[in-house]
């Protein structure tokens, strides 16, 4: 995939790139009012959903094409760039007809390769920036696949939006961040601009600042934040929207750290980490060798691979020990489970030789 790191001309390359605006365009007045306040606060790119994908029927499904004329008016009156979500070919054609500057593909659409392919085909030969939200399910390949479909259609101004992943039990977040997934995306495609959508991850206004800070600390290029002139009375996602003034406060509070890859004083510490990782790998390999010997013993004595009692004891003692060493119980459990899974895999091979 080939990328153009400049999504839109004339935007300050300084981090964060900010896209802000209401979840949904509701009325001409609401769109204009929000946009004007945002423009006065220095925001250059407006977002507004025109077609809203709703989990259940009966919710507000967006104003449809009528709202595109309001976005066009925002462009004319404020000079802002305008953006919206597209989910079908018809959306693409309508948005292009009204001069929308940037499109994004929503999380539910990214999860559907047929829909993404349809959008890609409608955009064949069009030079427009397109941002792809992560699919609702935590599947990095599906996310990358959607980007590839658009890239294959000739689009080069591409970017990704991390909006979190659905989960059955919602505690703190509306959508679990699972930061390792966008981090892996960045490792795999370093040139792809990555934005965070703290509004849809958090689902609550109060989480926007800490999530945005975390995204900046993880080197994201930008933020897309739902902003409404009257958030409490928004027709969709009311609890996660902020006013344009609150958005400005949030942006002014963010600490933007240097992106430098390595600094002099870090190199010693990094060497220590390399060394320790080396030792960790050696130890793990040694543990696997012992576990293979156990596998051979089990084979000779016709025993099953998994001995539940023993596994329980390992988990309990190690987790207690790790907690005493200031490590999180869930963290250690994840590691032990991964080690156990690999041990079992290797023993099963031995048993079946
Ligand atoms: C949105 O941006 O308003 C939206 C519907 O988001 P998502 O596709 O991330 O759910
Ligand atoms: Mn929304």
mmCIF file of C-alpha atoms and ligand atoms in Angstrom:
data_model
loop_
_atom_site.group_PDB
_atom_site.id
_atom_site.type_symbol
_atom_site.label_atom_id
_atom_site.label_comp_id
_atom_site.label_asym_id
_atom_site.label_seq_id
_atom_site.Cartn_x
_atom_site.Cartn_y
_atom_site.Cartn_z
ATOM 1 C CA UNK A 1 0.000 0.000 0.000
ATOM 2 C CA UNK A 2 1.201 3.478 -0.864
ATOM 3 C CA UNK A 3 0.222 6.423 1.306
ATOM 4 C CA UNK A 4 0.199 10.151 1.183
ATOM 5 C CA UNK A 5 0.789 11.334 4.736
ATOM 6 C CA UNK A 6 -0.881 14.675 4.020
ATOM 7 C CA UNK A 7 -4.595 14.033 4.280
ATOM 8 C CA UNK A 8 -5.696 17.595 3.500
ATOM 9 C CA UNK A 9 -3.620 20.554 2.258
ATOM 10 C CA UNK A 10 -3.142 23.554 4.529
ATOM 11 C CA UNK A 11 -3.598 21.743 7.820
ATOM 12 C CA UNK A 12 -0.882 22.364 10.408
ATOM 13 C CA UNK A 13 1.268 19.194 10.513
ATOM 14 C CA UNK A 14 1.633 19.606 14.268
ATOM 15 C CA UNK A 15 -0.019 16.822 16.311
ATOM 16 C CA UNK A 16 -2.859 16.315 16.962
ATOM 17 C CA UNK A 17 -4.762 16.590 13.710
ATOM 18 C CA UNK A 18 -8.272 17.395 14.990
ATOM 19 C CA UNK A 19 -11.621 16.499 13.461
ATOM 20 C CA UNK A 20 -14.607 17.645 15.518
ATOM 21 C CA UNK A 21 -18.324 18.043 15.150
ATOM 22 C CA UNK A 22 -21.597 16.445 16.087
ATOM 23 C CA UNK A 23 -22.306 12.733 16.058
ATOM 24 C CA UNK A 24 -25.186 13.584 13.719
ATOM 25 C CA UNK A 25 -26.204 16.561 11.657
ATOM 26 C CA UNK A 26 -29.654 17.333 13.128
ATOM 27 C CA UNK A 27 -30.756 20.730 11.840
ATOM 28 C CA UNK A 28 -29.156 23.427 9.744
ATOM 29 C CA UNK A 29 -29.012 25.652 12.800
ATOM 30 C CA UNK A 30 -27.306 23.031 14.985
ATOM 31 C CA UNK A 31 -24.703 22.286 12.292
ATOM 32 C CA UNK A 32 -23.948 25.953 11.568
ATOM 33 C CA UNK A 33 -23.847 26.938 15.219
ATOM 34 C CA UNK A 34 -21.491 24.097 16.173
ATOM 35 C CA UNK A 35 -19.267 24.666 13.134
ATOM 36 C CA UNK A 36 -18.925 28.393 13.730
ATOM 37 C CA UNK A 37 -17.893 27.902 17.347
ATOM 38 C CA UNK A 38 -15.418 25.204 16.333
ATOM 39 C CA UNK A 39 -13.957 27.381 13.580
ATOM 40 C CA UNK A 40 -13.582 30.261 16.060
ATOM 41 C CA UNK A 41 -11.661 27.875 18.343
ATOM 42 C CA UNK A 42 -9.277 26.939 15.551
ATOM 43 C CA UNK A 43 -10.702 23.582 14.452
ATOM 44 C CA UNK A 44 -10.240 23.090 10.705
ATOM 45 C CA UNK A 45 -12.159 19.894 9.932
ATOM 46 C CA UNK A 46 -15.826 19.343 10.767
ATOM 47 C CA UNK A 47 -17.394 15.932 11.197
ATOM 48 C CA UNK A 48 -21.140 15.245 11.077
ATOM 49 C CA UNK A 49 -22.985 11.981 10.507
ATOM 50 C CA UNK A 50 -25.578 12.275 7.741
ATOM 51 C CA UNK A 51 -26.541 8.589 7.614
ATOM 52 C CA UNK A 52 -26.446 6.921 11.032
ATOM 53 C CA UNK A 53 -25.987 3.162 11.415
ATOM 54 C CA UNK A 54 -28.131 2.234 14.414
ATOM 55 C CA UNK A 55 -27.935 -0.988 16.364
ATOM 56 C CA UNK A 56 -31.740 -1.163 16.576
ATOM 57 C CA UNK A 57 -34.404 0.327 14.301
ATOM 58 C CA UNK A 58 -36.352 3.268 15.605
ATOM 59 C CA UNK A 59 -33.418 5.437 16.677
ATOM 60 C CA UNK A 60 -32.464 8.591 14.800
ATOM 61 C CA UNK A 61 -31.133 7.338 11.476
ATOM 62 C CA UNK A 62 -29.731 10.621 10.233
ATOM 63 C CA UNK A 63 -31.192 13.442 8.179
ATOM 64 C CA UNK A 64 -29.899 12.027 4.895
ATOM 65 C CA UNK A 65 -28.853 13.985 1.828
ATOM 66 C CA UNK A 66 -30.610 17.148 2.998
ATOM 67 C CA UNK A 67 -27.848 17.594 5.590
ATOM 68 C CA UNK A 68 -25.145 17.572 2.910
ATOM 69 C CA UNK A 69 -26.305 21.019 1.838
ATOM 70 C CA UNK A 70 -25.696 22.252 5.400
ATOM 71 C CA UNK A 71 -22.144 20.900 5.305
ATOM 72 C CA UNK A 72 -21.609 22.681 2.004
ATOM 73 C CA UNK A 73 -22.778 25.869 3.664
ATOM 74 C CA UNK A 74 -20.311 25.324 6.539
ATOM 75 C CA UNK A 75 -17.532 25.142 3.960
ATOM 76 C CA UNK A 76 -18.645 28.353 2.302
ATOM 77 C CA UNK A 77 -19.194 30.316 5.494
ATOM 78 C CA UNK A 78 -16.325 29.103 7.704
ATOM 79 C CA UNK A 79 -13.728 27.748 5.261
ATOM 80 C CA UNK A 80 -13.622 24.511 7.247
ATOM 81 C CA UNK A 81 -13.156 21.148 5.578
ATOM 82 C CA UNK A 82 -16.188 18.906 6.046
ATOM 83 C CA UNK A 83 -16.419 15.147 6.510
ATOM 84 C CA UNK A 84 -19.025 12.424 6.898
ATOM 85 C CA UNK A 85 -19.491 8.672 7.142
ATOM 86 C CA UNK A 86 -20.333 6.639 4.056
ATOM 87 C CA UNK A 87 -21.659 3.097 4.137
ATOM 88 C CA UNK A 88 -23.017 2.502 0.617
ATOM 89 C CA UNK A 89 -22.301 3.518 -2.986
ATOM 90 C CA UNK A 90 -25.237 5.885 -2.866
ATOM 91 C CA UNK A 91 -23.722 7.665 0.147
ATOM 92 C CA UNK A 92 -20.439 8.026 -1.721
ATOM 93 C CA UNK A 93 -22.056 9.527 -4.831
ATOM 94 C CA UNK A 94 -24.179 11.922 -2.774
ATOM 95 C CA UNK A 95 -21.224 13.043 -0.628
ATOM 96 C CA UNK A 96 -19.063 13.637 -3.703
ATOM 97 C CA UNK A 97 -21.845 15.582 -5.375
ATOM 98 C CA UNK A 98 -21.951 17.995 -2.429
ATOM 99 C CA UNK A 99 -18.169 18.452 -2.290
ATOM 100 C CA UNK A 100 -17.529 16.669 1.021
ATOM 101 C CA UNK A 101 -13.755 16.849 1.615
ATOM 102 C CA UNK A 102 -13.119 13.704 3.621
ATOM 103 C CA UNK A 103 -15.025 10.453 4.109
ATOM 104 C CA UNK A 104 -14.869 7.827 6.794
ATOM 105 C CA UNK A 105 -16.010 4.245 6.865
ATOM 106 C CA UNK A 106 -17.829 3.326 10.080
ATOM 107 C CA UNK A 107 -17.023 0.422 12.367
ATOM 108 C CA UNK A 108 -20.025 -1.672 11.333
ATOM 109 C CA UNK A 109 -19.198 -1.172 7.656
ATOM 110 C CA UNK A 110 -15.503 -2.048 8.016
ATOM 111 C CA UNK A 111 -16.624 -5.398 9.439
ATOM 112 C CA UNK A 112 -18.330 -6.192 6.108
ATOM 113 C CA UNK A 113 -15.976 -6.806 3.162
ATOM 114 C CA UNK A 114 -18.837 -6.648 0.623
ATOM 115 C CA UNK A 115 -19.796 -3.162 1.781
ATOM 116 C CA UNK A 116 -16.183 -1.967 1.822
ATOM 117 C CA UNK A 117 -15.600 -3.349 -1.668
ATOM 118 C CA UNK A 118 -18.698 -1.538 -2.908
ATOM 119 C CA UNK A 119 -17.453 1.751 -1.429
ATOM 120 C CA UNK A 120 -13.976 1.189 -2.887
ATOM 121 C CA UNK A 121 -15.471 0.660 -6.342
ATOM 122 C CA UNK A 122 -17.531 3.827 -6.084
ATOM 123 C CA UNK A 123 -14.322 5.706 -5.226
ATOM 124 C CA UNK A 124 -12.228 4.259 -8.055
ATOM 125 C CA UNK A 125 -10.376 7.139 -9.697
ATOM 126 C CA UNK A 126 -11.454 9.713 -7.074
ATOM 127 C CA UNK A 127 -8.748 11.479 -5.078
ATOM 128 C CA UNK A 128 -10.261 12.014 -1.630
ATOM 129 C CA UNK A 129 -9.024 11.211 1.882
ATOM 130 C CA UNK A 130 -10.767 8.241 3.478
ATOM 131 C CA UNK A 131 -10.424 7.185 7.100
ATOM 132 C CA UNK A 132 -11.268 3.634 8.069
ATOM 133 C CA UNK A 133 -12.614 2.961 11.537
ATOM 134 C CA UNK A 134 -11.638 -0.310 13.162
ATOM 135 C CA UNK A 135 -14.251 -3.051 12.720
ATOM 136 C CA UNK A 136 -16.541 -3.599 15.728
ATOM 137 C CA UNK A 137 -14.838 -6.930 16.370
ATOM 138 C CA UNK A 138 -11.178 -7.043 17.384
ATOM 139 C CA UNK A 139 -9.833 -8.264 14.045
ATOM 140 C CA UNK A 140 -6.756 -6.451 12.792
ATOM 141 C CA UNK A 141 -6.707 -8.333 9.478
ATOM 142 C CA UNK A 142 -10.236 -7.185 8.681
ATOM 143 C CA UNK A 143 -9.216 -3.587 9.426
ATOM 144 C CA UNK A 144 -6.144 -3.858 7.197
ATOM 145 C CA UNK A 145 -8.200 -5.661 4.544
ATOM 146 C CA UNK A 146 -10.568 -2.694 4.306
ATOM 147 C CA UNK A 147 -7.606 -0.329 3.881
ATOM 148 C CA UNK A 148 -6.217 -2.614 1.168
ATOM 149 C CA UNK A 149 -9.504 -2.599 -0.725
ATOM 150 C CA UNK A 150 -9.454 1.202 -0.788
ATOM 151 C CA UNK A 151 -5.772 1.263 -1.669
ATOM 152 C CA UNK A 152 -6.429 -1.144 -4.553
ATOM 153 C CA UNK A 153 -9.033 1.323 -5.850
ATOM 154 C CA UNK A 154 -6.217 3.875 -6.178
ATOM 155 C CA UNK A 155 -6.806 5.897 -3.011
ATOM 156 C CA UNK A 156 -3.613 7.110 -1.350
ATOM 157 C CA UNK A 157 -4.875 9.571 1.235
ATOM 158 C CA UNK A 158 -5.859 6.896 3.711
ATOM 159 C CA UNK A 159 -5.910 6.810 7.475
ATOM 160 C CA UNK A 160 -7.241 4.716 10.329
ATOM 161 C CA UNK A 161 -9.498 5.587 13.242
ATOM 162 C CA UNK A 162 -9.325 3.618 16.470
ATOM 163 C CA UNK A 163 -12.818 3.675 18.058
ATOM 164 C CA UNK A 164 -12.570 0.647 20.304
ATOM 165 C CA UNK A 165 -14.128 -2.818 20.104
ATOM 166 C CA UNK A 166 -17.549 -4.121 21.128
ATOM 167 C CA UNK A 167 -17.726 -6.324 24.160
ATOM 168 C CA UNK A 168 -20.581 -8.008 25.923
ATOM 169 C CA UNK A 169 -19.845 -6.639 29.339
ATOM 170 C CA UNK A 170 -19.522 -2.899 29.310
ATOM 171 C CA UNK A 171 -17.869 -1.592 32.429
ATOM 172 C CA UNK A 172 -15.778 1.535 32.087
ATOM 173 C CA UNK A 173 -15.792 1.865 28.322
ATOM 174 C CA UNK A 174 -18.507 1.770 25.723
ATOM 175 C CA UNK A 175 -16.031 0.043 23.419
ATOM 176 C CA UNK A 176 -12.906 -1.599 24.812
ATOM 177 C CA UNK A 177 -9.782 0.212 23.629
ATOM 178 C CA UNK A 178 -7.570 -2.910 23.236
ATOM 179 C CA UNK A 179 -4.674 -0.562 22.530
ATOM 180 C CA UNK A 180 -2.439 -3.410 21.365
ATOM 181 C CA UNK A 181 -4.484 -3.725 18.154
ATOM 182 C CA UNK A 182 -3.939 -0.160 16.827
ATOM 183 C CA UNK A 183 -0.343 -0.340 18.081
ATOM 184 C CA UNK A 184 0.179 -3.465 15.986
ATOM 185 C CA UNK A 185 -1.470 -1.664 13.032
ATOM 186 C CA UNK A 186 1.072 1.144 13.444
ATOM 187 C CA UNK A 187 3.916 -1.348 13.617
ATOM 188 C CA UNK A 188 2.705 -3.091 10.452
ATOM 189 C CA UNK A 189 1.918 0.114 8.495
ATOM 190 C CA UNK A 190 4.055 2.883 10.043
ATOM 191 C CA UNK A 191 3.190 5.526 7.425
ATOM 192 C CA UNK A 192 -0.560 5.263 7.887
ATOM 193 C CA UNK A 193 -1.979 8.216 9.834
ATOM 194 C CA UNK A 194 -3.763 6.942 12.953
ATOM 195 C CA UNK A 195 -6.484 8.870 14.756
ATOM 196 C CA UNK A 196 -8.213 8.069 18.034
ATOM 197 C CA UNK A 197 -11.966 8.453 18.574
ATOM 198 C CA UNK A 198 -12.163 8.834 22.369
ATOM 199 C CA UNK A 199 -15.885 9.670 22.157
ATOM 200 C CA UNK A 200 -16.911 6.229 20.913
ATOM 201 C CA UNK A 201 -14.322 4.361 23.009
ATOM 202 C CA UNK A 202 -15.356 6.057 26.246
ATOM 203 C CA UNK A 203 -19.033 6.668 25.621
ATOM 204 C CA UNK A 204 -18.811 9.372 28.305
ATOM 205 C CA UNK A 205 -17.644 12.989 28.138
ATOM 206 C CA UNK A 206 -15.336 12.568 31.133
ATOM 207 C CA UNK A 207 -13.267 9.915 29.418
ATOM 208 C CA UNK A 208 -12.405 12.050 26.388
ATOM 209 C CA UNK A 209 -9.454 13.818 27.976
ATOM 210 C CA UNK A 210 -7.676 10.783 29.481
ATOM 211 C CA UNK A 211 -8.216 8.718 26.330
ATOM 212 C CA UNK A 212 -6.958 11.533 24.096
ATOM 213 C CA UNK A 213 -3.873 11.916 26.273
ATOM 214 C CA UNK A 214 -3.186 8.215 26.047
ATOM 215 C CA UNK A 215 -3.516 8.325 22.259
ATOM 216 C CA UNK A 216 -1.063 11.210 22.079
ATOM 217 C CA UNK A 217 1.369 9.350 24.338
ATOM 218 C CA UNK A 218 1.095 6.392 21.972
ATOM 219 C CA UNK A 219 2.093 8.598 19.060
ATOM 220 C CA UNK A 220 -1.242 8.812 17.260
ATOM 221 C CA UNK A 221 -1.444 11.551 14.612
ATOM 222 C CA UNK A 222 -4.876 12.823 15.471
ATOM 223 C CA UNK A 223 -8.195 12.823 17.267
ATOM 224 C CA UNK A 224 -11.805 12.771 16.107
ATOM 225 C CA UNK A 225 -14.039 14.090 18.875
ATOM 226 C CA UNK A 226 -17.824 14.411 18.914
ATOM 227 C CA UNK A 227 -18.667 18.042 19.619
ATOM 228 C CA UNK A 228 -22.150 19.559 19.754
ATOM 229 C CA UNK A 229 -23.485 23.051 20.494
ATOM 230 C CA UNK A 230 -25.933 21.500 22.988
ATOM 231 C CA UNK A 231 -24.571 18.044 23.902
ATOM 232 C CA UNK A 232 -27.198 17.121 26.514
ATOM 233 C CA UNK A 233 -29.930 17.448 23.906
ATOM 234 C CA UNK A 234 -28.134 15.738 21.042
ATOM 235 C CA UNK A 235 -30.301 13.354 19.001
ATOM 236 C CA UNK A 236 -27.620 10.641 19.162
ATOM 237 C CA UNK A 237 -24.727 9.851 21.515
ATOM 238 C CA UNK A 238 -25.671 12.660 23.924
ATOM 239 C CA UNK A 239 -23.602 11.379 26.842
ATOM 240 C CA UNK A 240 -20.312 11.406 24.938
ATOM 241 C CA UNK A 241 -20.433 14.800 23.223
ATOM 242 C CA UNK A 242 -18.795 18.001 24.480
ATOM 243 C CA UNK A 243 -19.296 21.671 23.655
ATOM 244 C CA UNK A 244 -16.834 23.445 21.353
ATOM 245 C CA UNK A 245 -15.472 25.334 24.371
ATOM 246 C CA UNK A 246 -14.943 22.171 26.386
ATOM 247 C CA UNK A 247 -13.196 20.681 23.353
ATOM 248 C CA UNK A 248 -10.820 23.627 23.314
ATOM 249 C CA UNK A 249 -10.046 23.127 27.015
ATOM 250 C CA UNK A 250 -9.374 19.441 26.408
ATOM 251 C CA UNK A 251 -7.052 20.176 23.497
ATOM 252 C CA UNK A 252 -5.245 22.888 25.475
ATOM 253 C CA UNK A 253 -4.737 20.485 28.391
ATOM 254 C CA UNK A 254 -3.152 17.723 26.315
ATOM 255 C CA UNK A 255 0.566 17.246 26.809
ATOM 256 C CA UNK A 256 2.146 16.514 23.438
ATOM 257 C CA UNK A 257 5.412 14.722 23.968
ATOM 258 C CA UNK A 258 8.299 14.527 21.551
ATOM 259 C CA UNK A 259 8.070 11.844 18.913
ATOM 260 C CA UNK A 260 11.816 11.270 18.809
ATOM 261 C CA UNK A 261 12.500 7.576 18.449
ATOM 262 C CA UNK A 262 15.457 7.449 20.805
ATOM 263 C CA UNK A 263 17.390 9.885 22.864
ATOM 264 C CA UNK A 264 20.894 9.603 24.286
ATOM 265 C CA UNK A 265 19.839 8.994 27.866
ATOM 266 C CA UNK A 266 17.400 6.266 26.854
ATOM 267 C CA UNK A 267 19.891 4.123 25.014
ATOM 268 C CA UNK A 268 21.385 2.626 28.186
ATOM 269 C CA UNK A 269 18.004 1.691 29.533
ATOM 270 C CA UNK A 270 17.012 0.258 26.156
ATOM 271 C CA UNK A 271 20.132 -1.913 26.196
ATOM 272 C CA UNK A 272 19.075 -3.249 29.585
ATOM 273 C CA UNK A 273 15.640 -4.049 28.233
ATOM 274 C CA UNK A 274 17.144 -5.890 25.251
ATOM 275 C CA UNK A 275 19.315 -7.876 27.608
ATOM 276 C CA UNK A 276 16.402 -8.746 29.899
ATOM 277 C CA UNK A 277 14.199 -9.795 26.984
ATOM 278 C CA UNK A 278 17.000 -12.051 25.873
ATOM 279 C CA UNK A 279 17.095 -13.682 29.287
ATOM 280 C CA UNK A 280 13.312 -14.006 29.317
ATOM 281 C CA UNK A 281 13.365 -15.841 25.988
ATOM 282 C CA UNK A 282 16.176 -18.134 27.123
ATOM 283 C CA UNK A 283 14.259 -18.986 30.274
ATOM 284 C CA UNK A 284 11.070 -19.643 28.349
ATOM 285 C CA UNK A 285 12.897 -21.924 25.924
ATOM 286 C CA UNK A 286 14.394 -23.794 28.873
ATOM 287 C CA UNK A 287 10.957 -24.154 30.463
ATOM 288 C CA UNK A 288 9.595 -25.561 27.181
ATOM 289 C CA UNK A 289 12.424 -28.102 27.037
ATOM 290 C CA UNK A 290 11.570 -29.331 30.547
ATOM 291 C CA UNK A 291 7.923 -29.440 29.633
ATOM 292 C CA UNK A 292 8.772 -31.575 26.578
ATOM 293 C CA UNK A 293 10.573 -34.020 28.865
ATOM 294 C CA UNK A 294 7.411 -34.203 30.936
ATOM 295 C CA UNK A 295 5.580 -34.841 27.673
ATOM 296 C CA UNK A 296 7.820 -37.816 26.936
ATOM 297 C CA UNK A 297 7.200 -39.164 30.435
ATOM 298 C CA UNK A 298 3.431 -38.785 30.009
ATOM 299 C CA UNK A 299 3.605 -40.644 26.712
ATOM 300 C CA UNK A 300 5.555 -43.519 28.214
ATOM 301 C CA UNK A 301 3.100 -43.745 31.105
ATOM 302 C CA UNK A 302 0.010 -43.272 28.980
ATOM 303 C CA UNK A 303 -1.084 -40.095 30.846
ATOM 304 C CA UNK A 304 -3.216 -37.185 29.560
ATOM 305 C CA UNK A 305 -1.483 -33.940 28.659
ATOM 306 C CA UNK A 306 -3.532 -31.580 30.805
ATOM 307 C CA UNK A 307 -3.575 -32.338 34.503
ATOM 308 C CA UNK A 308 -6.046 -29.789 35.849
ATOM 309 C CA UNK A 309 -5.011 -29.913 39.501
ATOM 310 C CA UNK A 310 -1.426 -29.133 38.662
ATOM 311 C CA UNK A 311 -2.376 -26.245 36.347
ATOM 312 C CA UNK A 312 -4.586 -24.685 39.039
ATOM 313 C CA UNK A 313 -1.796 -24.865 41.551
ATOM 314 C CA UNK A 314 0.629 -23.213 39.116
ATOM 315 C CA UNK A 315 -1.796 -20.375 38.415
ATOM 316 C CA UNK A 316 -2.615 -19.720 42.063
ATOM 317 C CA UNK A 317 0.901 -19.751 43.437
ATOM 318 C CA UNK A 318 2.412 -17.727 40.574
ATOM 319 C CA UNK A 319 -0.321 -15.099 40.646
ATOM 320 C CA UNK A 320 0.083 -14.599 44.394
ATOM 321 C CA UNK A 321 3.839 -14.362 43.961
ATOM 322 C CA UNK A 322 3.506 -11.868 41.093
ATOM 323 C CA UNK A 323 1.115 -9.684 43.056
ATOM 324 C CA UNK A 324 3.593 -9.570 45.900
ATOM 325 C CA UNK A 325 6.058 -8.300 43.279
ATOM 326 C CA UNK A 326 3.707 -5.483 42.275
ATOM 327 C CA UNK A 327 2.384 -6.995 39.077
ATOM 328 C CA UNK A 328 -1.250 -7.097 38.099
ATOM 329 C CA UNK A 329 -2.990 -10.459 38.585
ATOM 330 C CA UNK A 330 -4.709 -10.368 35.170
ATOM 331 C CA UNK A 331 -1.433 -9.566 33.468
ATOM 332 C CA UNK A 332 0.305 -12.583 35.005
ATOM 333 C CA UNK A 333 -2.678 -14.817 34.340
ATOM 334 C CA UNK A 334 -2.554 -13.888 30.644
ATOM 335 C CA UNK A 335 1.145 -14.709 30.476
ATOM 336 C CA UNK A 336 0.791 -17.994 32.347
ATOM 337 C CA UNK A 337 -2.095 -19.031 30.145
ATOM 338 C CA UNK A 338 -0.092 -18.290 27.022
ATOM 339 C CA UNK A 339 2.886 -20.259 28.339
ATOM 340 C CA UNK A 340 0.627 -23.149 29.294
ATOM 341 C CA UNK A 341 -0.990 -23.156 25.854
ATOM 342 C CA UNK A 342 2.391 -23.365 24.141
ATOM 343 C CA UNK A 343 3.540 -26.127 26.541
ATOM 344 C CA UNK A 344 0.422 -28.130 25.805
ATOM 345 C CA UNK A 345 0.927 -27.613 22.073
ATOM 346 C CA UNK A 346 4.470 -28.960 22.272
ATOM 347 C CA UNK A 347 3.467 -31.899 24.505
ATOM 348 C CA UNK A 348 0.634 -32.873 22.174
ATOM 349 C CA UNK A 349 3.149 -33.098 19.327
ATOM 350 C CA UNK A 350 5.324 -35.406 21.425
ATOM 351 C CA UNK A 351 2.402 -37.607 22.457
ATOM 352 C CA UNK A 352 1.416 -38.087 18.842
ATOM 353 C CA UNK A 353 4.880 -38.771 17.470
HETATM 354 C C1 LIG B 1 -19.910 7.855 14.506
HETATM 355 O O1 LIG B 1 -18.764 8.237 14.218
HETATM 356 O O2 LIG B 1 -20.818 8.603 14.880
HETATM 357 C C2 LIG B 1 -20.168 6.408 14.496
HETATM 358 C C3 LIG B 1 -21.351 5.892 14.207
HETATM 359 O O3 LIG B 1 -19.097 5.718 14.852
HETATM 360 P P1 LIG B 1 -18.710 4.139 14.779
HETATM 361 O O4 LIG B 1 -18.779 3.753 13.358
HETATM 362 O O5 LIG B 1 -17.320 4.172 15.324
HETATM 363 O O6 LIG B 1 -19.661 3.428 15.688
HETATM 364 MN MN1 LIG B 2 -21.627 8.877 17.367
#
